[in-house]
Tab-separated table of C-alpha atoms in Angstrom:
chain	number	residue	atom	x	y	z
A	1	UNK	CA	-47.349	4.162	-143.772
A	2	UNK	CA	-46.916	0.279	-143.962
A	3	UNK	CA	-44.854	-1.818	-146.236
A	4	UNK	CA	-45.964	-3.720	-149.233
A	5	UNK	CA	-46.608	-7.624	-148.659
A	6	UNK	CA	-43.818	-9.669	-150.342
A	7	UNK	CA	-43.537	-13.800	-149.554
A	8	UNK	CA	-40.203	-15.698	-149.886
A	9	UNK	CA	-39.798	-19.378	-150.472
A	10	UNK	CA	-36.723	-20.866	-148.130
A	11	UNK	CA	-35.576	-24.254	-150.315
A	12	UNK	CA	-32.118	-25.615	-150.521
A	13	UNK	CA	-32.752	-29.438	-151.712
A	14	UNK	CA	-33.786	-30.798	-154.770
A	15	UNK	CA	-33.664	-34.494	-156.094
A	16	UNK	CA	-31.587	-33.476	-159.461
A	17	UNK	CA	-31.193	-30.191	-161.154
A	18	UNK	CA	-34.306	-30.149	-163.140
A	19	UNK	CA	-36.361	-30.245	-160.161
A	20	UNK	CA	-34.534	-27.311	-158.599
A	21	UNK	CA	-35.441	-25.860	-161.328
A	22	UNK	CA	-38.749	-26.517	-161.516
A	23	UNK	CA	-38.478	-25.361	-158.113
A	24	UNK	CA	-37.633	-21.664	-158.701
A	25	UNK	CA	-40.112	-21.770	-161.800
A	26	UNK	CA	-42.757	-22.772	-159.522
A	27	UNK	CA	-41.896	-19.840	-156.825
A	28	UNK	CA	-42.020	-17.373	-159.417
A	29	UNK	CA	-45.734	-18.851	-161.245
A	30	UNK	CA	-47.049	-18.467	-157.839
A	31	UNK	CA	-46.681	-14.844	-157.171
A	32	UNK	CA	-43.277	-15.739	-154.279
A	33	UNK	CA	-40.774	-12.424	-154.701
A	34	UNK	CA	-37.518	-14.546	-153.466
A	35	UNK	CA	-36.245	-18.247	-153.316
A	36	UNK	CA	-34.138	-17.840	-150.425
A	37	UNK	CA	-31.346	-20.694	-149.793
A	38	UNK	CA	-29.660	-21.739	-146.739
A	39	UNK	CA	-26.079	-22.262	-146.220
A	40	UNK	CA	-25.614	-25.756	-144.471
A	41	UNK	CA	-23.623	-28.671	-145.628
A	42	UNK	CA	-26.623	-30.690	-145.914
A	43	UNK	CA	-28.173	-28.255	-148.662
A	44	UNK	CA	-27.412	-26.845	-151.968
A	45	UNK	CA	-24.217	-24.971	-151.917
A	46	UNK	CA	-26.223	-21.483	-151.640
A	47	UNK	CA	-24.569	-19.123	-154.604
A	48	UNK	CA	-24.709	-22.021	-157.407
A	49	UNK	CA	-28.169	-22.707	-156.777
A	50	UNK	CA	-29.167	-19.162	-156.728
A	51	UNK	CA	-27.538	-18.731	-159.893
A	52	UNK	CA	-29.323	-21.733	-161.237
A	53	UNK	CA	-32.190	-20.415	-160.314
A	54	UNK	CA	-32.245	-16.732	-161.806
A	55	UNK	CA	-31.265	-18.110	-165.125
A	56	UNK	CA	-34.623	-19.916	-165.312
A	57	UNK	CA	-36.856	-17.492	-164.068
A	58	UNK	CA	-37.621	-13.603	-165.019
A	59	UNK	CA	-38.643	-11.665	-161.913
A	60	UNK	CA	-38.120	-14.020	-158.945
A	61	UNK	CA	-35.642	-12.551	-157.032
A	62	UNK	CA	-32.999	-14.844	-155.613
A	63	UNK	CA	-31.197	-14.584	-151.770
A	64	UNK	CA	-29.196	-16.545	-149.326
A	65	UNK	CA	-31.164	-17.612	-145.779
A	66	UNK	CA	-28.438	-16.518	-144.753
A	67	UNK	CA	-24.985	-16.543	-145.405
A	68	UNK	CA	-22.442	-18.086	-142.612
A	69	UNK	CA	-20.419	-14.820	-142.061
A	70	UNK	CA	-17.483	-17.798	-140.602
A	71	UNK	CA	-17.890	-20.016	-143.438
A	72	UNK	CA	-16.401	-17.380	-146.248
A	73	UNK	CA	-13.599	-15.187	-146.796
A	74	UNK	CA	-15.330	-11.501	-147.087
A	75	UNK	CA	-13.703	-10.348	-150.136
A	76	UNK	CA	-14.076	-13.466	-152.293
A	77	UNK	CA	-17.571	-13.549	-151.552
A	78	UNK	CA	-18.288	-10.017	-152.111
A	79	UNK	CA	-16.269	-10.699	-155.870
A	80	UNK	CA	-18.416	-13.829	-156.469
A	81	UNK	CA	-22.089	-11.691	-155.052
A	82	UNK	CA	-21.446	-9.160	-157.257
A	83	UNK	CA	-21.030	-11.474	-160.542
A	84	UNK	CA	-24.254	-13.470	-159.130
A	85	UNK	CA	-25.770	-9.855	-159.401
A	86	UNK	CA	-24.659	-9.715	-162.783
A	87	UNK	CA	-26.000	-12.973	-163.758
A	88	UNK	CA	-29.514	-12.790	-162.318
A	89	UNK	CA	-29.905	-9.227	-163.788
A	90	UNK	CA	-29.815	-7.537	-160.619
A	91	UNK	CA	-32.224	-9.625	-158.972
A	92	UNK	CA	-30.143	-10.577	-155.749
A	93	UNK	CA	-30.521	-10.471	-151.809
A	94	UNK	CA	-27.800	-11.127	-149.601
A	95	UNK	CA	-29.061	-12.341	-146.317
A	96	UNK	CA	-25.996	-12.710	-143.657
A	97	UNK	CA	-25.055	-14.221	-140.462
A	98	UNK	CA	-23.064	-15.014	-137.631
A	99	UNK	CA	-23.647	-18.372	-137.769
A	100	UNK	CA	-26.820	-21.001	-136.925
A	101	UNK	CA	-26.173	-23.512	-133.619
A	102	UNK	CA	-25.050	-26.441	-135.816
A	103	UNK	CA	-22.061	-23.552	-137.835
A	104	UNK	CA	-19.425	-24.168	-135.518
A	105	UNK	CA	-19.454	-27.509	-136.472
A	106	UNK	CA	-19.564	-26.798	-139.965
A	107	UNK	CA	-17.228	-24.341	-139.795
A	108	UNK	CA	-14.302	-26.564	-137.875
A	109	UNK	CA	-15.114	-29.305	-140.989
A	110	UNK	CA	-14.287	-26.297	-144.073
A	111	UNK	CA	-11.439	-25.435	-142.044
A	112	UNK	CA	-12.274	-22.197	-141.467
A	113	UNK	CA	-12.166	-20.621	-137.770
A	114	UNK	CA	-15.360	-20.318	-135.815
A	115	UNK	CA	-14.329	-17.786	-133.073
A	116	UNK	CA	-16.004	-15.664	-130.682
A	117	UNK	CA	-19.858	-14.210	-130.871
A	118	UNK	CA	-17.690	-10.945	-130.801
A	119	UNK	CA	-15.429	-12.019	-133.633
A	120	UNK	CA	-18.289	-13.759	-135.747
A	121	UNK	CA	-20.435	-10.139	-135.700
A	122	UNK	CA	-17.122	-8.102	-136.586
A	123	UNK	CA	-17.449	-10.849	-139.512
A	124	UNK	CA	-20.933	-10.310	-140.487
A	125	UNK	CA	-20.001	-6.495	-140.749
A	126	UNK	CA	-17.031	-6.928	-142.930
A	127	UNK	CA	-18.830	-9.181	-145.151
A	128	UNK	CA	-22.103	-6.233	-145.800
A	129	UNK	CA	-18.566	-3.353	-145.989
A	130	UNK	CA	-16.838	-5.364	-148.391
A	131	UNK	CA	-20.166	-6.209	-150.448
A	132	UNK	CA	-21.450	-2.899	-150.588
A	133	UNK	CA	-17.735	-1.923	-151.939
A	134	UNK	CA	-17.535	-4.630	-154.635
A	135	UNK	CA	-20.964	-3.551	-155.776
A	136	UNK	CA	-19.814	0.023	-156.251
A	137	UNK	CA	-16.410	-0.541	-157.638
A	138	UNK	CA	-18.103	-3.247	-160.499
A	139	UNK	CA	-18.613	-2.370	-163.839
A	140	UNK	CA	-21.016	-4.992	-164.249
A	141	UNK	CA	-23.221	-5.342	-161.110
A	142	UNK	CA	-26.972	-4.068	-161.633
A	143	UNK	CA	-27.877	-2.844	-158.366
A	144	UNK	CA	-24.573	-0.338	-158.307
A	145	UNK	CA	-25.730	0.746	-154.828
A	146	UNK	CA	-25.520	-2.827	-153.420
A	147	UNK	CA	-27.939	-5.168	-152.795
A	148	UNK	CA	-30.578	-5.340	-149.931
A	149	UNK	CA	-29.535	-6.645	-146.916
A	150	UNK	CA	-31.214	-9.117	-144.440
A	151	UNK	CA	-29.905	-9.818	-141.159
A	152	UNK	CA	-31.274	-12.070	-138.892
A	153	UNK	CA	-31.417	-11.798	-135.346
A	154	UNK	CA	-33.874	-11.330	-132.008
A	155	UNK	CA	-30.290	-10.622	-129.781
A	156	UNK	CA	-29.252	-7.081	-128.697
A	157	UNK	CA	-26.311	-7.930	-130.269
A	158	UNK	CA	-27.489	-8.975	-133.872
A	159	UNK	CA	-30.298	-6.483	-133.866
A	160	UNK	CA	-27.800	-3.765	-133.112
A	161	UNK	CA	-25.711	-4.524	-135.930
A	162	UNK	CA	-28.801	-4.604	-138.253
A	163	UNK	CA	-30.013	-1.063	-137.167
A	164	UNK	CA	-27.052	0.302	-138.855
A	165	UNK	CA	-26.766	-2.286	-141.731
A	166	UNK	CA	-29.620	-4.065	-142.700
A	167	UNK	CA	-32.174	-3.266	-145.317
A	168	UNK	CA	-34.493	-6.380	-144.252
A	169	UNK	CA	-34.064	-7.633	-140.504
A	170	UNK	CA	-35.383	-11.045	-140.039
A	171	UNK	CA	-36.728	-11.986	-136.927
A	172	UNK	CA	-34.778	-15.341	-135.765
A	173	UNK	CA	-37.057	-16.046	-132.502
A	174	UNK	CA	-37.690	-19.548	-131.083
A	175	UNK	CA	-40.221	-21.599	-133.442
A	176	UNK	CA	-42.838	-21.643	-130.217
A	177	UNK	CA	-42.201	-18.067	-129.299
A	178	UNK	CA	-46.352	-16.312	-129.182
A	179	UNK	CA	-47.249	-13.467	-131.494
A	180	UNK	CA	-47.060	-11.018	-128.534
A	181	UNK	CA	-42.960	-12.371	-127.768
A	182	UNK	CA	-42.027	-10.887	-131.344
A	183	UNK	CA	-42.829	-7.391	-129.464
A	184	UNK	CA	-39.929	-7.329	-127.529
A	185	UNK	CA	-37.022	-7.929	-130.628
A	186	UNK	CA	-39.373	-5.472	-132.439
A	187	UNK	CA	-39.285	-2.501	-130.140
A	188	UNK	CA	-35.681	-3.119	-129.695
A	189	UNK	CA	-34.847	-2.884	-133.169
A	190	UNK	CA	-37.420	0.197	-133.227
A	191	UNK	CA	-35.287	1.770	-130.047
A	192	UNK	CA	-31.491	1.060	-131.911
A	193	UNK	CA	-32.814	2.002	-135.291
A	194	UNK	CA	-34.220	5.209	-134.245
A	195	UNK	CA	-35.231	7.455	-137.564
A	196	UNK	CA	-34.217	4.799	-139.669
A	197	UNK	CA	-36.684	2.212	-138.176
A	198	UNK	CA	-38.999	3.146	-141.219
A	199	UNK	CA	-36.892	2.276	-143.574
A	200	UNK	CA	-36.445	-1.350	-142.409
A	201	UNK	CA	-38.236	-4.514	-143.920
A	202	UNK	CA	-39.574	-6.605	-141.367
A	203	UNK	CA	-39.580	-10.164	-141.667
A	204	UNK	CA	-40.264	-13.528	-140.169
A	205	UNK	CA	-40.192	-17.230	-141.550
A	206	UNK	CA	-42.871	-19.614	-140.764
A	207	UNK	CA	-42.681	-23.005	-139.585
A	208	UNK	CA	-46.019	-24.228	-140.555
A	209	UNK	CA	-48.969	-23.470	-142.887
A	210	UNK	CA	-51.943	-25.183	-141.868
A	211	UNK	CA	-52.779	-28.370	-139.428
A	212	UNK	CA	-50.353	-30.845	-140.239
A	213	UNK	CA	-46.504	-30.133	-139.001
A	214	UNK	CA	-43.392	-30.464	-141.535
A	215	UNK	CA	-42.204	-33.822	-141.989
A	216	UNK	CA	-39.209	-33.132	-141.150
A	217	UNK	CA	-40.003	-32.241	-137.606
A	218	UNK	CA	-39.361	-35.216	-135.182
A	219	UNK	CA	-42.588	-37.144	-133.972
A	220	UNK	CA	-42.176	-36.071	-130.515
A	221	UNK	CA	-41.826	-32.776	-131.324
A	222	UNK	CA	-44.927	-32.538	-133.636
A	223	UNK	CA	-47.118	-30.583	-131.280
A	224	UNK	CA	-46.702	-26.802	-131.602
A	225	UNK	CA	-48.486	-24.020	-129.517
A	226	UNK	CA	-51.457	-23.293	-130.376
A	227	UNK	CA	-50.525	-19.498	-130.106
A	228	UNK	CA	-47.143	-19.903	-131.751
A	229	UNK	CA	-46.630	-16.743	-134.292
A	230	UNK	CA	-44.236	-19.133	-137.113
A	231	UNK	CA	-47.742	-21.280	-136.905
A	232	UNK	CA	-50.574	-20.169	-139.292
A	233	UNK	CA	-53.752	-21.761	-139.373
A	234	UNK	CA	-57.150	-21.169	-140.712
A	235	UNK	CA	-58.678	-20.100	-143.869
A	236	UNK	CA	-56.830	-18.429	-146.696
A	237	UNK	CA	-59.511	-15.279	-145.448
A	238	UNK	CA	-58.122	-16.137	-141.887
A	239	UNK	CA	-54.972	-16.134	-142.931
A	240	UNK	CA	-54.552	-13.091	-144.371
A	241	UNK	CA	-56.358	-11.239	-141.651
A	242	UNK	CA	-53.951	-12.627	-139.609
A	243	UNK	CA	-50.622	-11.668	-141.275
A	244	UNK	CA	-52.817	-8.201	-141.889
A	245	UNK	CA	-52.749	-7.086	-138.129
A	246	UNK	CA	-49.387	-7.739	-137.424
A	247	UNK	CA	-48.263	-5.721	-140.378
A	248	UNK	CA	-50.540	-3.091	-138.537
A	249	UNK	CA	-49.456	-3.710	-135.055
A	250	UNK	CA	-45.616	-4.752	-135.698
A	251	UNK	CA	-44.369	-4.061	-139.143
A	252	UNK	CA	-44.050	-7.887	-140.745
A	253	UNK	CA	-44.640	-6.974	-144.184
A	254	UNK	CA	-42.075	-9.711	-145.543
A	255	UNK	CA	-42.984	-13.472	-144.961
A	256	UNK	CA	-40.682	-16.414	-145.761
A	257	UNK	CA	-42.108	-19.680	-145.523
A	258	UNK	CA	-40.347	-23.580	-146.030
A	259	UNK	CA	-40.640	-24.589	-149.916
A	260	UNK	CA	-42.434	-27.522	-148.575
A	261	UNK	CA	-45.667	-25.162	-147.547
A	262	UNK	CA	-45.102	-23.195	-150.959
A	263	UNK	CA	-48.541	-24.193	-152.706
A	264	UNK	CA	-50.552	-24.310	-149.039
A	265	UNK	CA	-49.962	-20.517	-148.345
A	266	UNK	CA	-50.210	-19.770	-152.545
A	267	UNK	CA	-53.590	-18.683	-151.823
A	268	UNK	CA	-52.731	-15.944	-149.177
A	269	UNK	CA	-50.037	-14.596	-151.623
A	270	UNK	CA	-52.601	-13.869	-153.762
A	271	UNK	CA	-54.525	-12.248	-151.215
A	272	UNK	CA	-51.578	-10.066	-150.004
A	273	UNK	CA	-48.726	-9.939	-152.318
A	274	UNK	CA	-47.878	-6.403	-153.263
A	275	UNK	CA	-50.775	-4.746	-150.955
């Protein structure tokens, strides 16, 4: 049986504290399920931003998109996440990864060892284990079984870890990947997860909603392939039909989008959320 649709906003910048909390309230009012914060040195510190968002909302879940394991001490991180779960009333989700392309430079700036690809994947596993242990042993966490764990990946190494550990898998494919290009990582995950595949929520992040690319894309790179899966075009009904087909064919039911496009996607959220 297909999973119900849910939608998330990815955001990590604001002009001031009032603007940030307004972003969280707006996401909740528009029917989004989650507010997800990236983990970079150029955006708000994710755990602080998530705590602030949780205190001004009542239903909105808060999550990381995604924590860079090389930046973190797993045990200390697990302790802080358990506290965030308490402060949010059990609305925490935890995305964790081995580090995006710029993560090595940022790890160096933080004075943290980056490690090899294998070491970083092992660190992701360690973070997940410490988080689950901290939640199980805490008297204050609401989600005693632990928060939903999201792992982003498209290569076999990360998908193998996700097949074992993830509740949610975000397909981390290049922005110009056509829809047919999603079948490879989904098929690999299905193969690796076996019977557990049906319990995993599949997610994808949209780069663009509508015909205008986001303003941060350099002018020379603003032409996106018409069949790129990360671009959603058409009327709200047409966009909803595209997502319905992708759920039927690929199992994608959790759709995230940069906060810049929150209003543009809102009519689709109204049509599909919880259905």
